[in-house]
Short mmCIF file of C-alpha atoms and ligand atoms in Angstrom, two decimals:
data_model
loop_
_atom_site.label_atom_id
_atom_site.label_comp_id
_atom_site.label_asym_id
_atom_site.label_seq_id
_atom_site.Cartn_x
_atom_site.Cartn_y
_atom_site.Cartn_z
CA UNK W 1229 0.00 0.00 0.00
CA UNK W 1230 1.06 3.52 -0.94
CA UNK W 1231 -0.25 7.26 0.82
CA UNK W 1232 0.38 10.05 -1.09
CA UNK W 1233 1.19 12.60 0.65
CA UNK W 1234 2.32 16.18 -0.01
CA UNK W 1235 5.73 17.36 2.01
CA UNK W 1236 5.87 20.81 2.37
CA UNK W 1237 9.79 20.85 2.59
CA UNK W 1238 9.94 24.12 2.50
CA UNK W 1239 13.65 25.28 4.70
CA UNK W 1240 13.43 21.46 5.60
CA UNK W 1241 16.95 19.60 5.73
CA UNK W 1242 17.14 16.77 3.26
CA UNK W 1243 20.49 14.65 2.94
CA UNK W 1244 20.92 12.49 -0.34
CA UNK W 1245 23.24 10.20 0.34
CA UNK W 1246 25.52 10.14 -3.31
CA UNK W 1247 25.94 12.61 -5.86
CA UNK W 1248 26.16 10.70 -8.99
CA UNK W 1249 23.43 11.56 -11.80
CA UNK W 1250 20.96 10.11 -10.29
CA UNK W 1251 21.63 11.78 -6.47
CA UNK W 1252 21.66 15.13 -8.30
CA UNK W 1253 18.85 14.75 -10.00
CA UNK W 1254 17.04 14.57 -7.22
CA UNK W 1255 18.66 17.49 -5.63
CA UNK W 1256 17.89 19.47 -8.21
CA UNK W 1257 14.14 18.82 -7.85
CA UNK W 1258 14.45 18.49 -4.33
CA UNK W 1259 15.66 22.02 -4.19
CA UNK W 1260 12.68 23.06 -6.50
CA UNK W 1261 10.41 22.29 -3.70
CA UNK W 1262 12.59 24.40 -1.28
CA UNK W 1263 13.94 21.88 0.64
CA UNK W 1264 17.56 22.87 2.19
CA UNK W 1265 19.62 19.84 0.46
CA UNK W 1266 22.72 17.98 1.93
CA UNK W 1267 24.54 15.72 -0.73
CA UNK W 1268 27.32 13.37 0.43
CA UNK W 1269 29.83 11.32 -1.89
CA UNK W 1270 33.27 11.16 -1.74
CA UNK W 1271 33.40 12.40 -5.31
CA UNK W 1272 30.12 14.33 -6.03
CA UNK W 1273 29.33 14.69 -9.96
CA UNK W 1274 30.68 18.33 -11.60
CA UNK W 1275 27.43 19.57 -11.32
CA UNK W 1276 26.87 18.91 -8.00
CA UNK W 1277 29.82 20.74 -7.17
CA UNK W 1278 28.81 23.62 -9.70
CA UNK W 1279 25.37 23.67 -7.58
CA UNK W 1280 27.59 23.88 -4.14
CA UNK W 1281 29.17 26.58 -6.00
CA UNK W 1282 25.73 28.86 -6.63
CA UNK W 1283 25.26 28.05 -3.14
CA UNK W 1284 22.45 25.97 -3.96
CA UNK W 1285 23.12 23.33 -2.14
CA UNK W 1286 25.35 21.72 0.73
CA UNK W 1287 28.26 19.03 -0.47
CA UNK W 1288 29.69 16.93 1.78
CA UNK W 1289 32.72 15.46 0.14
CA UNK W 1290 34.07 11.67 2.27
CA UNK W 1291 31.86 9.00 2.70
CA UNK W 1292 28.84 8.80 4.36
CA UNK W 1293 28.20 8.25 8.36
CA UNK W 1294 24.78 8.05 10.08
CA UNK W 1295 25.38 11.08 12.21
CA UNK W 1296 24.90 12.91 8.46
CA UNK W 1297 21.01 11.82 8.74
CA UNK W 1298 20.61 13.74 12.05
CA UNK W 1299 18.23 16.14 12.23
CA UNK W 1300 16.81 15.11 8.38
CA UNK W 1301 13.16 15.23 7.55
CA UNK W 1302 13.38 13.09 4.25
CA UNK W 1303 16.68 10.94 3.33
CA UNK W 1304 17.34 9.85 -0.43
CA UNK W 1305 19.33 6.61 -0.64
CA UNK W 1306 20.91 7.21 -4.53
CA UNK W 1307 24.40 5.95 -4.68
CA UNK W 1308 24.97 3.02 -7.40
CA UNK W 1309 25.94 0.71 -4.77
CA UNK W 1310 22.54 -0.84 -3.60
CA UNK W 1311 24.45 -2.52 -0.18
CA UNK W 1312 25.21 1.31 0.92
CA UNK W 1313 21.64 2.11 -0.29
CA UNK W 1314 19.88 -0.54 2.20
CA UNK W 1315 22.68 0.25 5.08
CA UNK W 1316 21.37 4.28 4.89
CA UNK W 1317 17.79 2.86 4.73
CA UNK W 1318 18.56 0.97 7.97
CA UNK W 1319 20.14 3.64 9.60
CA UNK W 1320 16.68 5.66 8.63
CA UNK W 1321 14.20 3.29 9.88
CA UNK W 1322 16.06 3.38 13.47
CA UNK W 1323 16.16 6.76 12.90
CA UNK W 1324 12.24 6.87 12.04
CA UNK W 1325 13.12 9.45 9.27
CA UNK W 1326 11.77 9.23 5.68
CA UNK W 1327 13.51 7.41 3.13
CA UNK W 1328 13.78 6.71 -0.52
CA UNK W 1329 16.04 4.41 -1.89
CA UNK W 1330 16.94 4.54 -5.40
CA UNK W 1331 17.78 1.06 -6.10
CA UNK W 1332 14.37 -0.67 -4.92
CA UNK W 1333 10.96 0.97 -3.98
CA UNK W 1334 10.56 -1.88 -1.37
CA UNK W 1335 13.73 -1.22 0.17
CA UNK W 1336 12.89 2.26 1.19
CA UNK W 1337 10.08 3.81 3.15
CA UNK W 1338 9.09 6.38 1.06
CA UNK W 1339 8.75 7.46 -2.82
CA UNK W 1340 8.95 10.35 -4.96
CA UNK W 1341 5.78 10.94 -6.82
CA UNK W 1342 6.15 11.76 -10.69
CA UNK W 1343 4.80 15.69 -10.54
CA UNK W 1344 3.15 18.59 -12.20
CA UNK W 1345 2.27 21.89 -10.43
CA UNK W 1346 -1.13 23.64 -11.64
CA UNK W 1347 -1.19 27.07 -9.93
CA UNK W 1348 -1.73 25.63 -6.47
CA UNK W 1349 -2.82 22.05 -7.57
CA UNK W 1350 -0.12 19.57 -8.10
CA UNK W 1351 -1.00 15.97 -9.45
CA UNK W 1352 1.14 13.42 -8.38
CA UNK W 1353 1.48 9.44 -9.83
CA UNK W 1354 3.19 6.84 -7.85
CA UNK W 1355 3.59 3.19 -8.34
CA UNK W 1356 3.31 0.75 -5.54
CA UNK W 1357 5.02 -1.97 -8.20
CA UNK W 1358 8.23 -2.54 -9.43
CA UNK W 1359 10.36 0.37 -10.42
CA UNK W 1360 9.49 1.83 -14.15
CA UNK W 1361 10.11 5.48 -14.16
CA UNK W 1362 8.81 5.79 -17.76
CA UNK W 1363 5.54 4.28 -17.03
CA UNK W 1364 5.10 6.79 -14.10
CA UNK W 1365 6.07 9.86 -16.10
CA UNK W 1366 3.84 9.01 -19.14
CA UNK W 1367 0.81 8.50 -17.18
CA UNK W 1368 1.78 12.05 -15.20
CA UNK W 1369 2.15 13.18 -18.64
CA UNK W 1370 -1.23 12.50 -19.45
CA UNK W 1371 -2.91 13.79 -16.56
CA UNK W 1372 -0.53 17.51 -17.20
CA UNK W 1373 -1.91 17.34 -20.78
CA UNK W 1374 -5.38 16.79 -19.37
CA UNK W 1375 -5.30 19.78 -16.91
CA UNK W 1376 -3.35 22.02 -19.05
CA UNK W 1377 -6.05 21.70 -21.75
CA UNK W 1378 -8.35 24.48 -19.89
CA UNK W 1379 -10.70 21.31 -20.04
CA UNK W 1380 -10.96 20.45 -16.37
CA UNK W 1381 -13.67 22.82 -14.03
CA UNK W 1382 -11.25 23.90 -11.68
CA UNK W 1383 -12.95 26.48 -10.16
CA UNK W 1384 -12.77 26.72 -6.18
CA UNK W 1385 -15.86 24.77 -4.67
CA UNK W 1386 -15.45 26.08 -1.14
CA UNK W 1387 -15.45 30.28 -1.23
CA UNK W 1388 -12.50 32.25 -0.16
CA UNK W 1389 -11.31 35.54 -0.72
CA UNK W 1390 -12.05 36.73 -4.37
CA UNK W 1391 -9.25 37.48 -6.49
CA UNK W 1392 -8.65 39.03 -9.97
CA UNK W 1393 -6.30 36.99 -12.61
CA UNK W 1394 -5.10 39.42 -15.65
CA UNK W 1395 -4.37 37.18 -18.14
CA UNK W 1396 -2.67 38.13 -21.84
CA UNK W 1397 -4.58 36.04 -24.52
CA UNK W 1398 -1.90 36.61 -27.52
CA UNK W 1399 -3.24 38.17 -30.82
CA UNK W 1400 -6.22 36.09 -31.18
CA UNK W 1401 -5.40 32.22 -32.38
CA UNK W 1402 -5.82 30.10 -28.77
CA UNK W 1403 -2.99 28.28 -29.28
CA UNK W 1404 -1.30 31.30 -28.70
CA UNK W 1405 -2.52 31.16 -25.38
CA UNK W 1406 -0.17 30.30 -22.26
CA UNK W 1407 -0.90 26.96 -20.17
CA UNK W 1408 -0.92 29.27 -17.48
CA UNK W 1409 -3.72 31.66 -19.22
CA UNK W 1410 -5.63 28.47 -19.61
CA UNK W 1411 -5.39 26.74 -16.27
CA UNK W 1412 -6.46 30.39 -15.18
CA UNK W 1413 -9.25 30.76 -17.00
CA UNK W 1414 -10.74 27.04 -15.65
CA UNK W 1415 -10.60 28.78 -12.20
CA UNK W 1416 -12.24 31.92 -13.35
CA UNK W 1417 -16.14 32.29 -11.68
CA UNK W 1418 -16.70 35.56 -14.09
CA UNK W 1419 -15.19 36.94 -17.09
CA UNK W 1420 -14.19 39.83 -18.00
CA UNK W 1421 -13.03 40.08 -21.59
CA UNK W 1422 -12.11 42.19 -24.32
CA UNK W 1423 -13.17 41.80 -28.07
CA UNK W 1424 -9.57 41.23 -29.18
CA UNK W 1425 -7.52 38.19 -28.10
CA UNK W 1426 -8.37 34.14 -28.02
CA UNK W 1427 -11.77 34.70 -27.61
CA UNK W 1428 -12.53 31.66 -28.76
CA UNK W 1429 -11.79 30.14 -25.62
CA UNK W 1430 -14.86 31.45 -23.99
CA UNK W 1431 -17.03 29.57 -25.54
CA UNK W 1432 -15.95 26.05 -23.94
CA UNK W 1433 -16.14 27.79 -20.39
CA UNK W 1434 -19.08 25.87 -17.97
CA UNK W 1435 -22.74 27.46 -18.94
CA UNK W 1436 -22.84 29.29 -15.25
CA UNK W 1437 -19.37 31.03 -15.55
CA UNK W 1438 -20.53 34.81 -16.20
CA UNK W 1439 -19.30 36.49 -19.17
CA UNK W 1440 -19.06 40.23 -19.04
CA UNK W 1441 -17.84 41.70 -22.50
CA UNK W 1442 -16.34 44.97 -21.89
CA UNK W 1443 -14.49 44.94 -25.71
CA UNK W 1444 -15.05 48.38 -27.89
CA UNK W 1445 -16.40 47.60 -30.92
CA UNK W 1446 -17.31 50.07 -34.05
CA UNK W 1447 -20.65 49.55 -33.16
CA UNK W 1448 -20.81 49.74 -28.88
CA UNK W 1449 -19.60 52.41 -26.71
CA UNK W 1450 -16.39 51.42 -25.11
CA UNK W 1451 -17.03 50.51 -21.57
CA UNK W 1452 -15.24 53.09 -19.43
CA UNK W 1453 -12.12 51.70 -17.80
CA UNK W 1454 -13.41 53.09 -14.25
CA UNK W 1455 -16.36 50.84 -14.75
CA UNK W 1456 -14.39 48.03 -15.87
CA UNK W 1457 -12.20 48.10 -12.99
CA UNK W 1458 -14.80 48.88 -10.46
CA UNK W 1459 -16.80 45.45 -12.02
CA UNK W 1460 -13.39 43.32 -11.02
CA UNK W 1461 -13.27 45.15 -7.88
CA UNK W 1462 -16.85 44.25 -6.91
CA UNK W 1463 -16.65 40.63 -8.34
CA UNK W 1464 -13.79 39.84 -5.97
CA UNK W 1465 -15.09 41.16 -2.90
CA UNK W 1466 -18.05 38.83 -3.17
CA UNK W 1467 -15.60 36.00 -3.08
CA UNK W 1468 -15.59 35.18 -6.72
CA UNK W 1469 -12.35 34.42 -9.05
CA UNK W 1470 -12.44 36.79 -11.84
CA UNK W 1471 -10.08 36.31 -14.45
CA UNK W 1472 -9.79 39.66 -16.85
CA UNK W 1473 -9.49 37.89 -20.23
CA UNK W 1474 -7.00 40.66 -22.34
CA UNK W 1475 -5.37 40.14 -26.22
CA UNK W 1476 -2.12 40.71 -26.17
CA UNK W 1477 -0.48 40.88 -23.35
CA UNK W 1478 -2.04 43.16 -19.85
CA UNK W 1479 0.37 45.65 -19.93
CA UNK W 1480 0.97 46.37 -23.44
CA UNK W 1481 -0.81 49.06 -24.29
CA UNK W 1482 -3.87 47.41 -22.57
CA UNK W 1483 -4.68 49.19 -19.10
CA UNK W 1484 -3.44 46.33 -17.18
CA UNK W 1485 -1.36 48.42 -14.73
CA UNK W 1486 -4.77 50.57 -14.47
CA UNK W 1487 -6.84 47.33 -12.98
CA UNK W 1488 -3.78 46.56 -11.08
CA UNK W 1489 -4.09 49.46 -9.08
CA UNK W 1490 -7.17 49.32 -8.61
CA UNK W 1491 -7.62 45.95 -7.38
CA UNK W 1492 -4.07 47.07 -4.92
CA UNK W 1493 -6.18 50.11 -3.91
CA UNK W 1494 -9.31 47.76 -3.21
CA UNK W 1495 -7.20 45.47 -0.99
CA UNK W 1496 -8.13 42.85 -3.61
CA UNK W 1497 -5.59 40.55 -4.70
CA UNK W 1498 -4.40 40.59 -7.97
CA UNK W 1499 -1.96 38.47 -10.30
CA UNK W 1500 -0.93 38.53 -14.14
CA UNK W 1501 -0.62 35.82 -16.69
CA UNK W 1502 1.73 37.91 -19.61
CA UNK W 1503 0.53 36.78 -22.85
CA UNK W 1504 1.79 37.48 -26.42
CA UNK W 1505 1.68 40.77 -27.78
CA UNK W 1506 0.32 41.43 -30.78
CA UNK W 1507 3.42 44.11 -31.59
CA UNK W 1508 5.92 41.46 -32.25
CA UNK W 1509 3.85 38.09 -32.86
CA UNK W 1510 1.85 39.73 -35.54
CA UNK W 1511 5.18 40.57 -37.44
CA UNK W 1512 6.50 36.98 -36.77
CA UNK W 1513 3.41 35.10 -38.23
CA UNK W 1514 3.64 37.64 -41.31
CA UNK W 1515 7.35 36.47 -41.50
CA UNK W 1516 8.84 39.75 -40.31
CA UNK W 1517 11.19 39.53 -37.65
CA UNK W 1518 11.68 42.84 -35.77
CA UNK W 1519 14.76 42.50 -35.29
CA UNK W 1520 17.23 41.14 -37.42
CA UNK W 1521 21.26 41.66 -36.97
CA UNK W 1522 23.17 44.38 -39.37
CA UNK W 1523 19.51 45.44 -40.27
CA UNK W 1524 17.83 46.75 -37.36
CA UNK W 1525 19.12 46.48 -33.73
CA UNK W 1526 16.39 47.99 -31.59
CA UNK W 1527 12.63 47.77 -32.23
CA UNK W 1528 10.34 50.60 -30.91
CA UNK W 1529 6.77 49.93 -29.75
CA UNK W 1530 4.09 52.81 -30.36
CA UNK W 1531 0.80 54.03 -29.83
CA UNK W 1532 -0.07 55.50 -33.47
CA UNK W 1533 -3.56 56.24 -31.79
CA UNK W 1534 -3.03 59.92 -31.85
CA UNK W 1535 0.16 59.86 -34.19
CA UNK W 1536 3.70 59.21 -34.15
CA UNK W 1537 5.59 60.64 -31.07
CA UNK W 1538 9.02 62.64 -31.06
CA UNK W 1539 10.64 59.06 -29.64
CA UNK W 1540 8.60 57.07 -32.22
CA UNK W 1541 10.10 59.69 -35.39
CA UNK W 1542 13.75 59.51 -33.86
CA UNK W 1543 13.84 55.85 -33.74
CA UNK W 1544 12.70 55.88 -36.64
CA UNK W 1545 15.44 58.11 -38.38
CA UNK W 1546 18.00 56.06 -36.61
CA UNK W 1547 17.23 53.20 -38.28
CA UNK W 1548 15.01 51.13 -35.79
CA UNK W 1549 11.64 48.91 -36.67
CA UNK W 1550 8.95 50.97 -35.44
CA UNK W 1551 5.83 48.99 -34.71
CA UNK W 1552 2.57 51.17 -34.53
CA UNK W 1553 -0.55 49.69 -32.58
CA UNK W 1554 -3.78 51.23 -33.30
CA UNK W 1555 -2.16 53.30 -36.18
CA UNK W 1556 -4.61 52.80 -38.94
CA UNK W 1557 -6.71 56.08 -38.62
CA UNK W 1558 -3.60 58.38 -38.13
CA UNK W 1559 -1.30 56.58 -40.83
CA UNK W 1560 -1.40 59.30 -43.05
CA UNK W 1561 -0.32 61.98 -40.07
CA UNK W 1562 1.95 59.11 -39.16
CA UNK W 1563 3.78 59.17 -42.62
CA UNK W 1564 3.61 62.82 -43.44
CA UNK W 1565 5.41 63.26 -40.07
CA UNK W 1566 8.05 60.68 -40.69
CA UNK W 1567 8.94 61.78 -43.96
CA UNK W 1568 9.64 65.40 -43.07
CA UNK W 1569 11.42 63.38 -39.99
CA UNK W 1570 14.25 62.50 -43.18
CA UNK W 1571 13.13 59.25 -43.34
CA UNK W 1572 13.34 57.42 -46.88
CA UNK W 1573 10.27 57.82 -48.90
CA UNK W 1574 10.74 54.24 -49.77
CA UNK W 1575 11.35 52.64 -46.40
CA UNK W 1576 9.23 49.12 -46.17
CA UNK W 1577 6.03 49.52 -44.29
CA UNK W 1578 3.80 46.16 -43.79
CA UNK W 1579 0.60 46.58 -42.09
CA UNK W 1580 -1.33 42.70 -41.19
CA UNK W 1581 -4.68 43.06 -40.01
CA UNK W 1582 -6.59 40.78 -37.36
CA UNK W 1583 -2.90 38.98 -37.79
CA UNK W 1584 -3.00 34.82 -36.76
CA UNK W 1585 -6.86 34.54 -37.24
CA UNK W 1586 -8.10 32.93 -40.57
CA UNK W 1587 -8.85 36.41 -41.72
CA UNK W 1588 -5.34 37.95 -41.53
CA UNK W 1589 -4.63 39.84 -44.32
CA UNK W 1590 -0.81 42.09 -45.18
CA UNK W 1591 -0.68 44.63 -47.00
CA UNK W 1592 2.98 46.15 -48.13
CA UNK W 1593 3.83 49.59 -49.22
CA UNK W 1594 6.62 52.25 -48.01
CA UNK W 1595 6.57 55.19 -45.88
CA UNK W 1596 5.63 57.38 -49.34
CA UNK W 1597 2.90 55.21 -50.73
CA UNK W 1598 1.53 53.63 -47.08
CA UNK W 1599 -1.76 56.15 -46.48
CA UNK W 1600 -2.56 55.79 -50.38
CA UNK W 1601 -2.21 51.90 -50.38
CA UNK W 1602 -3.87 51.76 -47.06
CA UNK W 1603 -7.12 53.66 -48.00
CA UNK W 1604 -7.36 51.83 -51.50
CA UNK W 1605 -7.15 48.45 -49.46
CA UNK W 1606 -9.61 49.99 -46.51
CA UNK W 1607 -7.05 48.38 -44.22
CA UNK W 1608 -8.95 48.17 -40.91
CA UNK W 1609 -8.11 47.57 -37.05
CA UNK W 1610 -6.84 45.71 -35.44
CA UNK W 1611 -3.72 46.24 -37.80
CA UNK W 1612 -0.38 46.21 -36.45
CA UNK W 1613 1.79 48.90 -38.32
CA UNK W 1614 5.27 47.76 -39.12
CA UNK W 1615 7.56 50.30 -40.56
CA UNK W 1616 11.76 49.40 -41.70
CA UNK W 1617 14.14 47.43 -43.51
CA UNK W 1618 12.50 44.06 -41.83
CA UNK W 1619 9.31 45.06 -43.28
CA UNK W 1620 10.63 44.71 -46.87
CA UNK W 1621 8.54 42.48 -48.92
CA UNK W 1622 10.33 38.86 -49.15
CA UNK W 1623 12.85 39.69 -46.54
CA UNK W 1624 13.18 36.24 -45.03
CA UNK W 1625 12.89 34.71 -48.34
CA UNK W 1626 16.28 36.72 -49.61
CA UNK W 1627 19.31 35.80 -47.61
CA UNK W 1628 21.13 39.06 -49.51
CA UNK W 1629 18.12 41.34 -48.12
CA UNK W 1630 18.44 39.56 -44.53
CA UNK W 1631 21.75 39.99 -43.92
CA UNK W 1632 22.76 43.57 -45.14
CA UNK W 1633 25.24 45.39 -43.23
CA UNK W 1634 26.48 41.76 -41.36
CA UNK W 1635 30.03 41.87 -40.80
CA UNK W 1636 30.24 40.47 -36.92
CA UNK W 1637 29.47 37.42 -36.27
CA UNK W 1638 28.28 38.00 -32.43
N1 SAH P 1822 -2.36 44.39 -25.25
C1 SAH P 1822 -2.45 44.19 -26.69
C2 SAH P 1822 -2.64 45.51 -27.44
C3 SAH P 1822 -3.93 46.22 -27.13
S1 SAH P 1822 -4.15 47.67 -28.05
C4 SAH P 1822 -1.20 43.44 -27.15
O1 SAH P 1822 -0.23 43.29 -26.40
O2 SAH P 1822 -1.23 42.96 -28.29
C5 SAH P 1822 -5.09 47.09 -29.43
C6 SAH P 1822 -4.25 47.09 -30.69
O3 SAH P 1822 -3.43 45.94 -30.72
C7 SAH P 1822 -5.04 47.01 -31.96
O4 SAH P 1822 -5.56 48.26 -32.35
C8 SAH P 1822 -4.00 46.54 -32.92
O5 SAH P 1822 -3.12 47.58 -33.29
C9 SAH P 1822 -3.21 45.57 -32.07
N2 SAH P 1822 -3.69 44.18 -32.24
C10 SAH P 1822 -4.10 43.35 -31.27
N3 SAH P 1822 -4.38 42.14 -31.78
C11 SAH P 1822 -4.11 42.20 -33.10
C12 SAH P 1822 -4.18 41.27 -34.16
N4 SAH P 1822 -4.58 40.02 -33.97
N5 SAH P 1822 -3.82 41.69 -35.39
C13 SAH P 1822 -3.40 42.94 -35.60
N6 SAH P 1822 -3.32 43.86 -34.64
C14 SAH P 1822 -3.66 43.50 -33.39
#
């Protein structure tokens, strides 16, 4: 018979006796969980001693005694000699202390359950037969897979304090999504989503978790961000889990900081899943990369909302990719501005609308031609704005174009 149990080893001493692969392995993870590790082997593996080094763990170089176990919560028996492994395990059981041994479930007291952490849930598989590792890990596997799908209810049963989870959604396709965006959104009680981002989630979510759609739309009045933060606000002080669905990632150009605060201000508590932003994953799935070496070595990030900035025009006449969110109404300002800036008339400007949904669309043209080409398309937001060499037509499919200006090789 087998209880799992879960060891908080948190600051807890924990000796493994050898520090061979398979002894630092498990220091390694044993250290994961917090636990303050003590390996001992006459000659401890390289890494080992490159962990003693980081101060990660304790080494005990000579051979091991049973006055090494004192004062241990949890011993690991792991040296390759399976006579040393059983004399440690002896020394435990007198000791009543924990032990594993690595050469024989059966010869130890305790084992080490395959793992994977879900925000606070954390599966575990052991077998009560004969040691097979693989078998263990591919049925944890499994169950991971399962949870990380977003297809298990795990919303809290029993109510506690509400709390607000801002998750980044990428630019729209969900498989942009982040396990962790996922496994928060199957704790979420409510809602609270924008029209941009992997919308598409929402529609799997249980019948009874509330939606609240606070996206702007050309045909809805935005919902003021005061209201929007003042619905999270209220939501978590009646206990629930509200998870504030946003494309992109929060803080890019998307208010998260705003809800932050006023969740902090509300005493509410308040975490954030980062998600893709549209600004450089856009580009990528249009096969621009923003930066590229020789060709551009910074990449600046703009609102065109109202324009393009003094920083936006400089980084642009120094030869930077600018990329322009929400620049489609102001494009012509945008270019006007930039070419009185000195910029090129024919610098590459590539603007991809809804970009990694099935109705992407990019559009090329340079900084002279952009607002005409733009208007004759009716390019529409959401468009991400990319403007520089990188944005050349073909550039990844033209080594010569790619690599311009290369002459180091760091
Ligand atoms: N937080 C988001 C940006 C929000 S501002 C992020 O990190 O991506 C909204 C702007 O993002 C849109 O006007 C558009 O410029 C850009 N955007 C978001 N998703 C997009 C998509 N799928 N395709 C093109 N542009 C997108």
């Amino acid at each position: 018979m087998t209880t799992l149990v879960g060891l908080d080893l948190t600051g807890r001493r924990v000796v493994v006796v050898g520090a061979g692969v398979v002894g630092t392995r498990r220091a390694r993870r044993l250290i994961e969980d917090g636990a303050r590790v003590v390996l001992v082997d006459p000659s401890p593996s390289e890494d080992a001693r490159r962990m003693a080094s980081h101060g990660d763990v304790e080494v005990v170089e000579r051979a091991v005694v049973a006055s090494d176990l004192d004062g241990a919560w949890l011993v690991v028996a792991a040296t390759d000699d399976p006579a040393l492994n059983a004399e440690v395990a002896r020394w435990c059981l007198a000791g009543r202390t924990w032990c594993v041994n690595a050469s024989g479930f059966r010869a130890g007291t305790a084992r080490v359950a395959a793992s994977s952490t879900h925000g606070d849930l954390t599966v575990g598989v052991v077998s009560a037969g004969d040691p097979d590792p693989r078998r263990v890990a591919t049925v944890r596997d499994a169950l991971a897979s399962h949870v990380e799908s977003g297809a298990v209810d795990l919303r809290r049963r029993r109510k506690r304090r509400g709390r607000v989870v801002l998750v980044g959604s990428g630019p729209g396709d969900p498989g942009l999504v982040p396990v962790a965006g996922l496994e928060a959104l199957a704790t979420a009680d409510v809602v609270v989503t924008d029209r941009l981002g992997a919308t598409a989630l929402l529609d799997r979510l249980p019948a009874d978790v509330e939606i609240v759609n606070v996206g702007k739309s050309p045909t809805n009045h935005p919902v003021p961000q005061a209201e929007i933060n003042a619905i999270l606000v209220d939501r978590a002080l009646r206990g629930l889990t509200v998870v504030r669905f946003k494309g992109g990632d929060p803080y890019v150009f998307g208010r998260g900081g705003e809800e932050v605060h006023a969740c902090r201000r509300a005493g509410v508590e308040v975490s954030v899943v980062p998600g893709i932003t549209s600004a450089f994953s856009v580009p990528a799935l249009a096969g621009i990369p923003v930066t590229q070496r020789g060709v551009a070595t910074s990449v600046h990030v703009t609102s065109g909302h109202v324009g393009a900035d003094a920083a936006a025009l400089a980084a642009l006449a120094a030869g930077a990719t600018v990329v322009f969110l929400m620049g489609v109404s102001a494009l012509p300002g945008i270019c006007a501005a930039a070419l009185e800036q000195g910029v090129a008339a024919d610098l590459p400007v590539a603007m991809i609308e809804q970009g990694s949904t099935a109705t992407e669309r990019v559009t090329r043209a340079t900084v002279g031609t952009a607002a005409q080409v733009a208007s004759t398309a009716g390019v529409r937001a959401p468009a991400i704005i990319v403007m520089g060499r990188v944005a050349a037509p073909g550039f990844l499919d033209d080594p010569v174009c790619a690599t311009t200006g290369v002459s180091d090789d760091d």
